mmCIF file of C-alpha atoms in Angstrom:
data_model
loop_
_atom_site.group_PDB
_atom_site.id
_atom_site.type_symbol
_atom_site.label_atom_id
_atom_site.label_comp_id
_atom_site.label_asym_id
_atom_site.label_seq_id
_atom_site.Cartn_x
_atom_site.Cartn_y
_atom_site.Cartn_z
ATOM 1 C CA MET A 1 6.785 4.165 -14.044
ATOM 2 C CA MET A 2 3.395 2.601 -14.631
ATOM 3 C CA ASN A 3 3.299 -0.123 -17.259
ATOM 4 C CA THR A 4 -0.388 -0.999 -17.018
ATOM 5 C CA PRO A 5 -3.461 1.176 -16.497
ATOM 6 C CA PHE A 6 -5.615 0.898 -13.405
ATOM 7 C CA ARG A 7 -9.340 1.361 -12.909
ATOM 8 C CA LEU A 8 -11.237 2.621 -9.931
ATOM 9 C CA PRO A 9 -14.505 0.852 -8.986
ATOM 10 C CA THR A 10 -17.463 2.243 -10.907
ATOM 11 C CA PRO A 11 -19.705 4.390 -8.648
ATOM 12 C CA GLY A 12 -22.801 2.522 -7.542
ATOM 13 C CA VAL A 13 -21.258 -0.907 -8.239
ATOM 14 C CA HIS A 14 -19.682 -3.067 -5.544
ATOM 15 C CA ALA A 15 -15.979 -3.679 -5.875
ATOM 16 C CA ASP A 16 -14.722 -7.169 -6.642
ATOM 17 C CA TYR A 17 -14.731 -8.634 -3.152
ATOM 18 C CA GLY A 18 -12.576 -11.633 -2.361
ATOM 19 C CA THR A 19 -14.496 -14.904 -2.706
ATOM 20 C CA THR A 20 -12.186 -16.979 -0.533
ATOM 21 C CA PHE A 21 -10.501 -16.374 2.780
ATOM 22 C CA PRO A 22 -6.712 -16.126 2.843
ATOM 23 C CA PRO A 23 -5.130 -19.434 3.965
ATOM 24 C CA LYS A 24 -4.123 -18.063 7.386
ATOM 25 C CA THR A 25 -7.645 -16.793 8.006
ATOM 26 C CA LEU A 26 -9.158 -20.180 7.111
ATOM 27 C CA VAL A 27 -6.716 -21.969 9.404
ATOM 28 C CA THR A 28 -7.663 -19.614 12.253
ATOM 29 C CA LEU A 29 -11.386 -20.091 11.655
ATOM 30 C CA TRP A 30 -11.249 -23.888 11.555
ATOM 31 C CA ALA A 31 -8.884 -23.996 14.539
ATOM 32 C CA LEU A 32 -11.458 -22.049 16.583
ATOM 33 C CA TRP A 33 -14.186 -24.351 15.310
ATOM 34 C CA ALA A 34 -12.250 -27.489 16.305
ATOM 35 C CA ALA A 35 -11.413 -26.074 19.746
ATOM 36 C CA PHE A 36 -15.084 -25.230 20.329
ATOM 37 C CA TRP A 37 -16.290 -28.739 19.548
ATOM 38 C CA LEU A 38 -13.504 -30.419 21.492
ATOM 39 C CA LEU A 39 -14.630 -28.376 24.469
ATOM 40 C CA MET A 40 -18.269 -29.357 23.894
ATOM 41 C CA ILE A 41 -17.360 -33.065 23.624
ATOM 42 C CA GLY A 42 -15.187 -32.835 26.753
ATOM 43 C CA VAL A 43 -18.005 -31.231 28.768
ATOM 44 C CA ALA A 44 -20.496 -33.867 27.525
ATOM 45 C CA ILE A 45 -18.176 -36.722 28.506
ATOM 46 C CA GLU A 46 -17.594 -35.304 31.969
ATOM 47 C CA ASP A 47 -21.321 -34.728 32.474
ATOM 48 C CA GLN A 48 -22.733 -37.998 31.160
ATOM 49 C CA LEU A 49 -20.119 -40.382 32.543
ATOM 50 C CA ARG A 50 -21.392 -39.611 36.017
ATOM 51 C CA ASN A 51 -24.200 -41.984 35.131
ATOM 52 C CA PRO A 52 -22.833 -45.551 35.519
ATOM 53 C CA LEU A 53 -25.235 -46.790 32.810
ATOM 54 C CA THR A 54 -23.710 -44.469 30.205
ATOM 55 C CA ARG A 55 -21.073 -45.997 27.955
ATOM 56 C CA TRP A 56 -17.964 -44.011 27.034
ATOM 57 C CA TRP A 57 -18.897 -43.647 23.359
ATOM 58 C CA GLU A 58 -22.417 -42.300 23.951
ATOM 59 C CA PRO A 59 -21.504 -38.654 24.820
ATOM 60 C CA ILE A 60 -18.964 -38.706 21.976
ATOM 61 C CA LEU A 61 -21.702 -39.848 19.590
ATOM 62 C CA THR A 62 -24.137 -37.231 20.895
ATOM 63 C CA GLU A 63 -21.824 -34.269 20.462
ATOM 64 C CA GLY A 64 -19.935 -35.811 17.567
ATOM 65 C CA SER A 65 -23.105 -36.101 15.485
ATOM 66 C CA SER A 66 -23.937 -32.484 16.287
ATOM 67 C CA MET A 67 -20.404 -31.449 15.315
ATOM 68 C CA LEU A 68 -20.488 -33.421 12.047
ATOM 69 C CA VAL A 69 -23.759 -31.887 10.800
ATOM 70 C CA SER A 70 -22.874 -28.414 12.087
ATOM 71 C CA THR A 71 -19.514 -28.576 10.295
ATOM 72 C CA GLY A 72 -21.349 -29.211 7.044
ATOM 73 C CA TRP A 73 -23.472 -26.112 7.537
ATOM 74 C CA MET A 74 -20.445 -24.081 8.621
ATOM 75 C CA TRP A 75 -18.548 -25.180 5.515
ATOM 76 C CA LEU A 76 -21.491 -24.059 3.368
ATOM 77 C CA ALA A 77 -21.644 -20.683 5.156
ATOM 78 C CA VAL A 78 -17.912 -20.157 4.531
ATOM 79 C CA ARG A 79 -18.294 -21.171 0.888
ATOM 80 C CA VAL A 80 -20.974 -18.549 0.181
ATOM 81 C CA HIS A 81 -19.493 -15.792 2.339
ATOM 82 C CA GLY A 82 -18.194 -13.920 -0.718
ATOM 83 C CA ARG A 83 -21.756 -13.309 -1.924
ATOM 84 C CA ARG A 84 -22.532 -11.553 1.359
ATOM 85 C CA ALA A 85 -19.349 -9.468 1.435
ATOM 86 C CA PRO A 86 -20.980 -6.371 -0.154
ATOM 87 C CA TYR A 87 -23.291 -6.203 2.877
ATOM 88 C CA LEU A 88 -20.583 -6.207 5.540
ATOM 89 C CA ASP A 89 -21.156 -2.496 6.044
ATOM 90 C CA LYS A 90 -24.842 -3.304 6.761
ATOM 91 C CA PRO A 91 -24.704 -5.939 9.532
ATOM 92 C CA LEU A 92 -28.486 -6.398 9.825
ATOM 93 C CA ILE A 93 -28.774 -7.252 6.141
ATOM 94 C CA TRP A 94 -25.700 -9.496 6.355
ATOM 95 C CA PHE A 95 -27.082 -11.506 9.289
ATOM 96 C CA ALA A 96 -30.585 -11.587 7.786
ATOM 97 C CA SER A 97 -29.203 -13.110 4.577
ATOM 98 C CA TYR A 98 -28.048 -16.109 6.627
ATOM 99 C CA LEU A 99 -30.742 -16.296 9.307
ATOM 100 C CA ARG A 100 -33.598 -16.387 6.818
ATOM 101 C CA TRP A 101 -32.572 -19.997 6.218
ATOM 102 C CA LEU A 102 -32.637 -20.814 9.939
ATOM 103 C CA PRO A 103 -36.027 -22.668 9.987
ATOM 104 C CA LEU A 104 -34.868 -24.962 7.181
ATOM 105 C CA VAL A 105 -31.492 -25.421 8.866
ATOM 106 C CA CYS A 106 -33.148 -26.414 12.153
ATOM 107 C CA ILE A 107 -35.372 -29.021 10.492
ATOM 108 C CA MET A 108 -32.566 -30.526 8.401
ATOM 109 C CA TRP A 109 -30.094 -30.367 11.293
ATOM 110 C CA ILE A 110 -32.430 -32.234 13.645
ATOM 111 C CA ALA A 111 -33.271 -34.809 10.975
ATOM 112 C CA ALA A 112 -29.615 -35.453 10.109
ATOM 113 C CA VAL A 113 -28.327 -35.543 13.695
ATOM 114 C CA TYR A 114 -30.988 -37.906 14.977
ATOM 115 C CA ALA A 115 -30.647 -40.134 11.927
ATOM 116 C CA ILE A 116 -26.942 -40.535 12.746
ATOM 117 C CA ARG A 117 -27.685 -41.268 16.396
ATOM 118 C CA TYR A 118 -30.437 -43.794 15.647
ATOM 119 C CA GLY A 119 -28.220 -45.506 13.047
ATOM 120 C CA ALA A 120 -25.214 -45.684 15.372
ATOM 121 C CA TYR A 121 -27.263 -47.122 18.248
ATOM 122 C CA ALA A 122 -28.875 -49.658 15.911
ATOM 123 C CA ALA A 123 -25.431 -50.734 14.681
ATOM 124 C CA ALA A 124 -24.423 -51.264 18.325
ATOM 125 C CA GLY A 125 -27.541 -53.375 18.971
ATOM 126 C CA ARG A 126 -29.132 -50.773 21.162
ATOM 127 C CA THR A 127 -32.112 -48.440 20.930
ATOM 128 C CA TYR A 128 -31.632 -44.690 21.023
ATOM 129 C CA GLU A 129 -34.085 -42.840 23.234
ATOM 130 C CA PRO A 130 -34.320 -39.043 22.968
ATOM 131 C CA SER A 131 -34.443 -37.135 26.236
ATOM 132 C CA GLY A 132 -38.095 -36.096 26.120
ATOM 133 C CA SER A 133 -40.924 -35.996 23.654
ATOM 134 C CA TRP A 134 -40.381 -35.042 20.039
ATOM 135 C CA GLY A 135 -42.033 -31.712 20.671
ATOM 136 C CA PHE A 136 -39.498 -30.993 23.402
ATOM 137 C CA VAL A 137 -36.657 -32.247 21.191
ATOM 138 C CA VAL A 138 -37.621 -29.944 18.301
ATOM 139 C CA VAL A 139 -37.877 -26.881 20.549
ATOM 140 C CA TYR A 140 -34.702 -27.675 22.513
ATOM 141 C CA GLU A 141 -32.570 -28.509 19.506
ATOM 142 C CA SER A 142 -33.942 -25.533 17.533
ATOM 143 C CA LEU A 143 -32.966 -23.183 20.350
ATOM 144 C CA LYS A 144 -29.506 -24.765 20.522
ATOM 145 C CA VAL A 145 -29.058 -24.461 16.761
ATOM 146 C CA THR A 146 -30.201 -20.818 16.896
ATOM 147 C CA TYR A 147 -27.788 -20.025 19.723
ATOM 148 C CA ASN A 148 -24.816 -21.718 18.033
ATOM 149 C CA SER A 149 -25.684 -20.181 14.655
ATOM 150 C CA GLY A 150 -25.784 -16.686 16.152
ATOM 151 C CA LEU A 151 -22.473 -17.277 17.925
ATOM 152 C CA TRP A 152 -20.638 -18.572 14.868
ATOM 153 C CA LEU A 153 -22.204 -16.152 12.456
ATOM 154 C CA GLY A 154 -20.830 -13.428 14.739
ATOM 155 C CA VAL A 155 -17.375 -15.010 14.554
ATOM 156 C CA LEU A 156 -17.668 -15.383 10.774
ATOM 157 C CA PHE A 157 -18.828 -11.775 10.448
ATOM 158 C CA GLY A 158 -15.845 -10.542 12.446
ATOM 159 C CA ILE A 159 -13.318 -12.616 10.507
ATOM 160 C CA ASP A 160 -14.915 -11.770 7.164
ATOM 161 C CA SER A 161 -15.015 -8.067 8.021
ATOM 162 C CA TYR A 162 -11.335 -8.118 8.926
ATOM 163 C CA ALA A 163 -10.391 -10.070 5.791
ATOM 164 C CA GLN A 164 -12.359 -7.712 3.548
ATOM 165 C CA TRP A 165 -10.880 -4.698 5.321
ATOM 166 C CA GLN A 166 -7.400 -6.038 4.588
ATOM 167 C CA LEU A 167 -8.357 -6.679 0.953
ATOM 168 C CA GLN A 168 -9.779 -3.202 0.429
ATOM 169 C CA TRP A 169 -6.839 -1.627 2.258
ATOM 170 C CA ARG A 170 -4.378 -3.370 -0.065
ATOM 171 C CA ARG A 171 -6.370 -2.213 -3.081
ATOM 172 C CA LEU A 172 -6.461 1.317 -1.723
ATOM 173 C CA LEU A 173 -2.687 1.284 -1.296
ATOM 174 C CA GLN A 174 -2.283 -0.038 -4.843
ATOM 175 C CA THR A 175 -4.568 2.694 -6.167
ATOM 176 C CA GLN A 176 -2.727 5.377 -4.212
ATOM 177 C CA LYS A 177 0.592 4.034 -5.493
ATOM 178 C CA ALA A 178 -0.692 4.080 -9.075
ATOM 179 C CA LEU A 179 -1.968 7.643 -8.653
ATOM 180 C CA ALA A 180 1.332 8.723 -7.111
ATOM 181 C CA GLU A 181 3.293 7.104 -9.951
ATOM 182 C CA ALA A 182 1.078 8.834 -12.510
ATOM 183 C CA GLN A 183 1.593 12.184 -10.783
ATOM 184 C CA LEU A 184 5.352 11.619 -10.555
ATOM 185 C CA ALA A 185 5.435 10.772 -14.251
ATOM 186 C CA ARG A 186 3.612 14.025 -15.012
ATOM 187 C CA LEU A 187 5.952 16.073 -12.820
ATOM 188 C CA GLN A 188 9.031 14.378 -14.217
ATOM 189 C CA GLY A 189 7.768 14.935 -17.750
ATOM 190 C CA GLN A 190 7.452 18.660 -17.070
ATOM 191 C CA LEU A 191 11.174 18.891 -16.351
ATOM 192 C CA ARG A 192 12.478 17.693 -19.701
ATOM 193 C CA PRO A 193 11.104 20.302 -22.075
ATOM 194 C CA HIS A 194 11.930 23.009 -19.538
ATOM 195 C CA PHE A 195 15.643 22.332 -19.248
ATOM 196 C CA LEU A 196 15.851 21.225 -22.894
ATOM 197 C CA PHE A 197 14.641 24.615 -24.107
ATOM 198 C CA ASN A 198 17.112 26.416 -21.859
ATOM 199 C CA ALA A 199 19.982 24.210 -23.039
ATOM 200 C CA LEU A 200 19.048 24.746 -26.698
ATOM 201 C CA ASN A 201 18.920 28.497 -26.123
ATOM 202 C CA THR A 202 22.444 28.282 -24.767
ATOM 203 C CA VAL A 203 23.612 26.375 -27.861
ATOM 204 C CA SER A 204 21.833 28.881 -30.104
ATOM 205 C CA ALA A 205 23.563 31.814 -28.413
ATOM 206 C CA LEU A 206 26.990 30.332 -29.217
ATOM 207 C CA MET A 207 26.270 28.893 -32.658
ATOM 208 C CA HIS A 208 27.440 31.965 -34.594
ATOM 209 C CA THR A 209 30.187 33.131 -32.245
ATOM 210 C CA ASP A 210 32.060 29.976 -31.205
ATOM 211 C CA VAL A 211 31.323 26.882 -33.257
ATOM 212 C CA ALA A 212 33.708 24.649 -31.269
ATOM 213 C CA ARG A 213 32.027 25.501 -27.984
ATOM 214 C CA ALA A 214 28.593 25.037 -29.539
ATOM 215 C CA ASP A 215 29.689 21.599 -30.778
ATOM 216 C CA ARG A 216 30.831 20.606 -27.307
ATOM 217 C CA LEU A 217 27.510 21.783 -25.915
ATOM 218 C CA VAL A 218 25.555 19.699 -28.408
ATOM 219 C CA ALA A 219 27.548 16.576 -27.441
ATOM 220 C CA ALA A 220 26.997 17.269 -23.734
ATOM 221 C CA LEU A 221 23.312 17.895 -24.393
ATOM 222 C CA GLY A 222 23.058 14.515 -26.129
ATOM 223 C CA ASP A 223 24.519 12.776 -23.057
ATOM 224 C CA LEU A 224 22.165 14.706 -20.821
ATOM 225 C CA LEU A 225 19.123 13.732 -22.868
ATOM 226 C CA ARG A 226 20.110 10.047 -22.814
ATOM 227 C CA ILE A 227 20.259 10.138 -19.020
ATOM 228 C CA SER A 228 16.966 11.995 -18.911
ATOM 229 C CA LEU A 229 15.252 9.354 -21.036
ATOM 230 C CA ARG A 230 16.646 6.557 -18.859
ATOM 231 C CA SER A 231 15.121 8.226 -15.807
ATOM 232 C CA ASN A 232 11.729 7.185 -17.237
ATOM 233 C CA GLU A 233 12.472 3.650 -16.100
ATOM 234 C CA HIS A 234 13.197 4.475 -12.452
ATOM 235 C CA GLU A 235 11.871 7.240 -10.253
ATOM 236 C CA MET A 236 14.839 6.854 -7.887
ATOM 237 C CA THR A 237 18.507 6.942 -8.822
ATOM 238 C CA PRO A 238 21.809 6.704 -6.885
ATOM 239 C CA LEU A 239 23.137 10.055 -5.728
ATOM 240 C CA ALA A 240 26.288 9.518 -7.812
ATOM 241 C CA GLU A 241 24.189 9.261 -11.000
ATOM 242 C CA GLU A 242 22.118 12.305 -10.051
ATOM 243 C CA LEU A 243 25.300 14.327 -9.502
ATOM 244 C CA ARG A 244 26.657 13.141 -12.855
ATOM 245 C CA THR A 245 23.508 14.452 -14.519
ATOM 246 C CA LEU A 246 23.918 17.712 -12.625
ATOM 247 C CA ASP A 247 27.553 17.927 -13.730
ATOM 248 C CA LEU A 248 26.547 17.479 -17.396
ATOM 249 C CA TYR A 249 23.984 20.256 -17.102
ATOM 250 C CA ALA A 250 26.458 22.470 -15.242
ATOM 251 C CA GLY A 251 29.019 21.856 -17.988
ATOM 252 C CA ILE A 252 26.611 23.186 -20.603
ATOM 253 C CA MET A 253 25.863 26.308 -18.592
ATOM 254 C CA LEU A 254 29.506 26.889 -17.659
ATOM 255 C CA GLU A 255 30.399 26.904 -21.362
ATOM 256 C CA ARG A 256 27.971 29.767 -21.790
ATOM 257 C CA PHE A 257 28.977 31.714 -18.663
ATOM 258 C CA ARG A 258 32.523 30.405 -18.196
ATOM 259 C CA ASP A 259 34.070 33.823 -17.504
ATOM 260 C CA ARG A 260 31.422 34.756 -14.938
ATOM 261 C CA VAL A 261 30.862 31.609 -12.857
ATOM 262 C CA THR A 262 32.824 29.441 -10.452
ATOM 263 C CA LEU A 263 31.267 26.116 -9.465
ATOM 264 C CA ASP A 264 32.493 24.312 -6.345
ATOM 265 C CA TRP A 265 31.520 20.744 -5.482
ATOM 266 C CA GLN A 266 31.588 19.878 -1.781
ATOM 267 C CA ILE A 267 30.437 16.245 -1.810
ATOM 268 C CA ASP A 268 30.676 13.548 0.849
ATOM 269 C CA GLN A 269 31.516 10.613 -1.417
ATOM 270 C CA SER A 270 30.417 8.057 1.199
ATOM 271 C CA LEU A 271 26.822 9.036 0.321
ATOM 272 C CA PHE A 272 27.103 8.192 -3.386
ATOM 273 C CA ASP A 273 24.989 5.021 -3.084
ATOM 274 C CA ILE A 274 22.043 6.761 -1.412
ATOM 275 C CA SER A 275 18.927 6.794 -3.621
ATOM 276 C CA VAL A 276 17.377 10.156 -4.489
ATOM 277 C CA PRO A 277 14.568 11.179 -6.867
ATOM 278 C CA ALA A 278 15.852 11.339 -10.437
ATOM 279 C CA LEU A 279 16.312 14.849 -11.891
ATOM 280 C CA LEU A 280 15.496 16.438 -8.534
ATOM 281 C CA LEU A 281 18.524 18.757 -8.412
ATOM 282 C CA GLN A 282 18.697 19.965 -12.013
ATOM 283 C CA PRO A 283 15.783 22.458 -11.661
ATOM 284 C CA LEU A 284 17.491 23.947 -8.594
ATOM 285 C CA LEU A 285 20.767 24.518 -10.422
ATOM 286 C CA GLU A 286 18.901 25.770 -13.479
ATOM 287 C CA ASN A 287 17.182 28.337 -11.292
ATOM 288 C CA VAL A 288 20.593 29.581 -10.087
ATOM 289 C CA PHE A 289 21.817 30.186 -13.638
ATOM 290 C CA LYS A 290 18.567 31.743 -14.789
ATOM 291 C CA HIS A 291 17.979 34.107 -11.859
ATOM 292 C CA GLY A 292 21.400 34.371 -10.219
ATOM 293 C CA VAL A 293 23.834 34.395 -13.141
ATOM 294 C CA GLU A 294 22.060 35.493 -16.320
ATOM 295 C CA PRO A 295 20.735 38.888 -15.093
ATOM 296 C CA THR A 296 24.148 40.074 -13.830
ATOM 297 C CA VAL A 297 27.630 40.682 -15.235
ATOM 298 C CA ALA A 298 29.269 40.207 -11.831
ATOM 299 C CA HIS A 299 31.170 37.030 -11.009
ATOM 300 C CA VAL A 300 28.981 34.440 -9.276
ATOM 301 C CA ARG A 301 30.158 31.618 -7.083
ATOM 302 C CA ILE A 302 27.948 28.497 -7.006
ATOM 303 C CA ILE A 303 28.403 25.808 -4.362
ATOM 304 C CA VAL A 304 26.840 22.334 -4.510
ATOM 305 C CA SER A 305 27.105 20.725 -1.084
ATOM 306 C CA VAL A 306 26.082 17.188 -0.097
ATOM 307 C CA ARG A 307 26.486 15.859 3.421
ATOM 308 C CA CYS A 308 24.789 13.929 6.211
ATOM 309 C CA GLU A 309 23.043 16.196 8.692
ATOM 310 C CA SER A 310 21.142 14.879 11.772
ATOM 311 C CA GLY A 311 20.069 11.630 10.144
ATOM 312 C CA SER A 312 19.118 13.265 6.846
ATOM 313 C CA LEU A 313 20.760 13.724 3.481
ATOM 314 C CA GLU A 314 21.337 17.469 3.123
ATOM 315 C CA ILE A 315 21.832 18.889 -0.377
ATOM 316 C CA VAL A 316 22.436 22.622 -0.672
ATOM 317 C CA ILE A 317 22.813 24.558 -3.917
ATOM 318 C CA SER A 318 23.776 28.164 -3.218
ATOM 319 C CA ASN A 319 24.955 31.149 -5.184
ATOM 320 C CA SER A 320 26.407 34.557 -4.407
ATOM 321 C CA GLY A 321 25.490 37.930 -5.833
ATOM 322 C CA SER A 322 21.692 37.913 -5.654
ATOM 323 C CA LEU A 323 18.978 37.855 -3.009
ATOM 324 C CA LEU A 324 15.342 36.812 -2.951
ATOM 325 C CA ALA A 325 12.873 39.642 -3.338
ATOM 326 C CA PRO A 326 10.488 40.212 -0.403
ATOM 327 C CA GLU A 327 7.576 39.247 -2.652
ATOM 328 C CA HIS A 328 9.332 36.090 -3.845
ATOM 329 C CA ARG A 329 7.082 33.209 -4.886
ATOM 330 C CA ASP A 330 8.136 29.700 -5.823
ATOM 331 C CA ARG A 331 8.351 29.089 -9.540
ATOM 332 C CA VAL A 332 7.396 25.920 -11.427
ATOM 333 C CA GLY A 333 10.715 24.174 -10.797
ATOM 334 C CA PHE A 334 10.566 24.598 -7.031
ATOM 335 C CA ARG A 335 6.881 23.637 -6.843
ATOM 336 C CA ASN A 336 7.628 20.576 -8.934
ATOM 337 C CA CYS A 337 10.467 19.488 -6.635
ATOM 338 C CA ARG A 338 8.351 20.030 -3.521
ATOM 339 C CA GLU A 339 5.489 17.973 -4.935
ATOM 340 C CA ARG A 340 7.795 15.092 -5.820
ATOM 341 C CA LEU A 341 9.384 15.105 -2.369
ATOM 342 C CA SER A 342 5.948 15.150 -0.761
ATOM 343 C CA ILE A 343 4.706 12.209 -2.858
ATOM 344 C CA ILE A 344 7.768 10.062 -2.164
ATOM 345 C CA TYR A 345 8.598 10.967 1.455
ATOM 346 C CA GLY A 346 5.518 12.686 2.859
ATOM 347 C CA ASP A 347 6.351 15.242 5.544
ATOM 348 C CA THR A 348 9.793 13.797 6.297
ATOM 349 C CA ALA A 349 11.530 15.589 3.397
ATOM 350 C CA SER A 350 11.701 19.305 2.682
ATOM 351 C CA LEU A 351 12.914 21.943 0.255
ATOM 352 C CA LEU A 352 13.677 25.416 1.610
ATOM 353 C CA ILE A 353 14.817 28.437 -0.422
ATOM 354 C CA HIS A 354 16.205 31.345 1.595
ATOM 355 C CA ASN A 355 18.707 34.190 1.580
ATOM 356 C CA GLN A 356 22.119 33.190 2.887
ATOM 357 C CA GLY A 357 24.859 35.758 3.289
ATOM 358 C CA ASP A 358 25.110 37.731 0.046
ATOM 359 C CA GLY A 359 23.208 35.117 -1.959
ATOM 360 C CA VAL A 360 20.476 32.492 -2.095
ATOM 361 C CA ALA A 361 20.502 28.853 -1.004
ATOM 362 C CA ALA A 362 18.163 25.995 -1.867
ATOM 363 C CA ARG A 363 18.334 23.314 0.848
ATOM 364 C CA VAL A 364 16.919 19.803 0.359
ATOM 365 C CA LEU A 365 16.570 17.409 3.288
ATOM 366 C CA ILE A 366 15.824 13.728 2.602
ATOM 367 C CA PRO A 367 15.482 11.187 5.458
ATOM 368 C CA LEU A 368 18.398 8.778 5.250
ATOM 369 C CA MET A 369 16.593 5.828 6.865
ATOM 370 C CA ASP A 370 13.696 5.971 4.371
ATOM 371 C CA THR A 371 16.170 6.428 1.531
ATOM 372 C CA ILE A 372 18.348 3.472 2.540
ATOM 373 C CA GLN A 373 15.353 1.157 2.900
#
């Protein structure tokens, strides 16, 4: 069961969002970025090389300088994305937190790009001449920066939203698992005192009439309690172990009612390795002794059947000599078993109690595929 406590996010406080993208997400983002700029450089080369006065490296320098400076800004945007994660559910605020820096980005982008171009041309012994006046350059480049920023912020928003959705989904699953484990621990804990009290009552009833039988019951009860305590470590157990636990409990009860009960085991031994919830069957057999055997002096036949039925593990515990009352309601043991099945298997498992012939049968169905996995 649970070894460490868990905490839900405090209301009104943002959860601990991831501050870095997963490696696969980063690879995808930078692969898209590289493909975009390779396309831009390819288009620039094809366009500018139509001019015979243009040298091959000039379009590469033009778009390459833009790519270099833009990559720096993109890297910075990715680095600080974790601070904006709490606003992913408010896109306008998320975009505004980036775009408020756009005027500064435009000025610094233009300054850095044109410094690279002027320096590269000077190193080649040539003079760089912008296409138009500086007023035109500022407006044109600012519009281009705004367009590209909007495009890539949209891509970043989409990738970040998906990454954060995955993160929160994993945390939700972990929380649900922790809650389910806590509930299973509670339900499993309810079983022990219940069957322990019944077993002790059985020992007490024999203590003054048959000391040897009472001694055997105490030894069997000790074995049963050891198995019960071990079930704390694992919610699931092999069917063979669960049936051994059931056999120990049945042995205690048969010592008490040995002249009034016949117990038949009809088990498909090829299913012994299938995992089932620990201590699932004991409450069902206990219910048979308490409500089917104890109130009557007639002989009762109990059958425990385990087989494969239509892709499910079918476990049936039935008894003769008693029927369910029309106003029958499930008791604690049955409700407990149903809750545990629901937590572990959802709607794919079931527990049905019904009249069958001259008696009552409790039928458990557990999906074999889920169990084997």
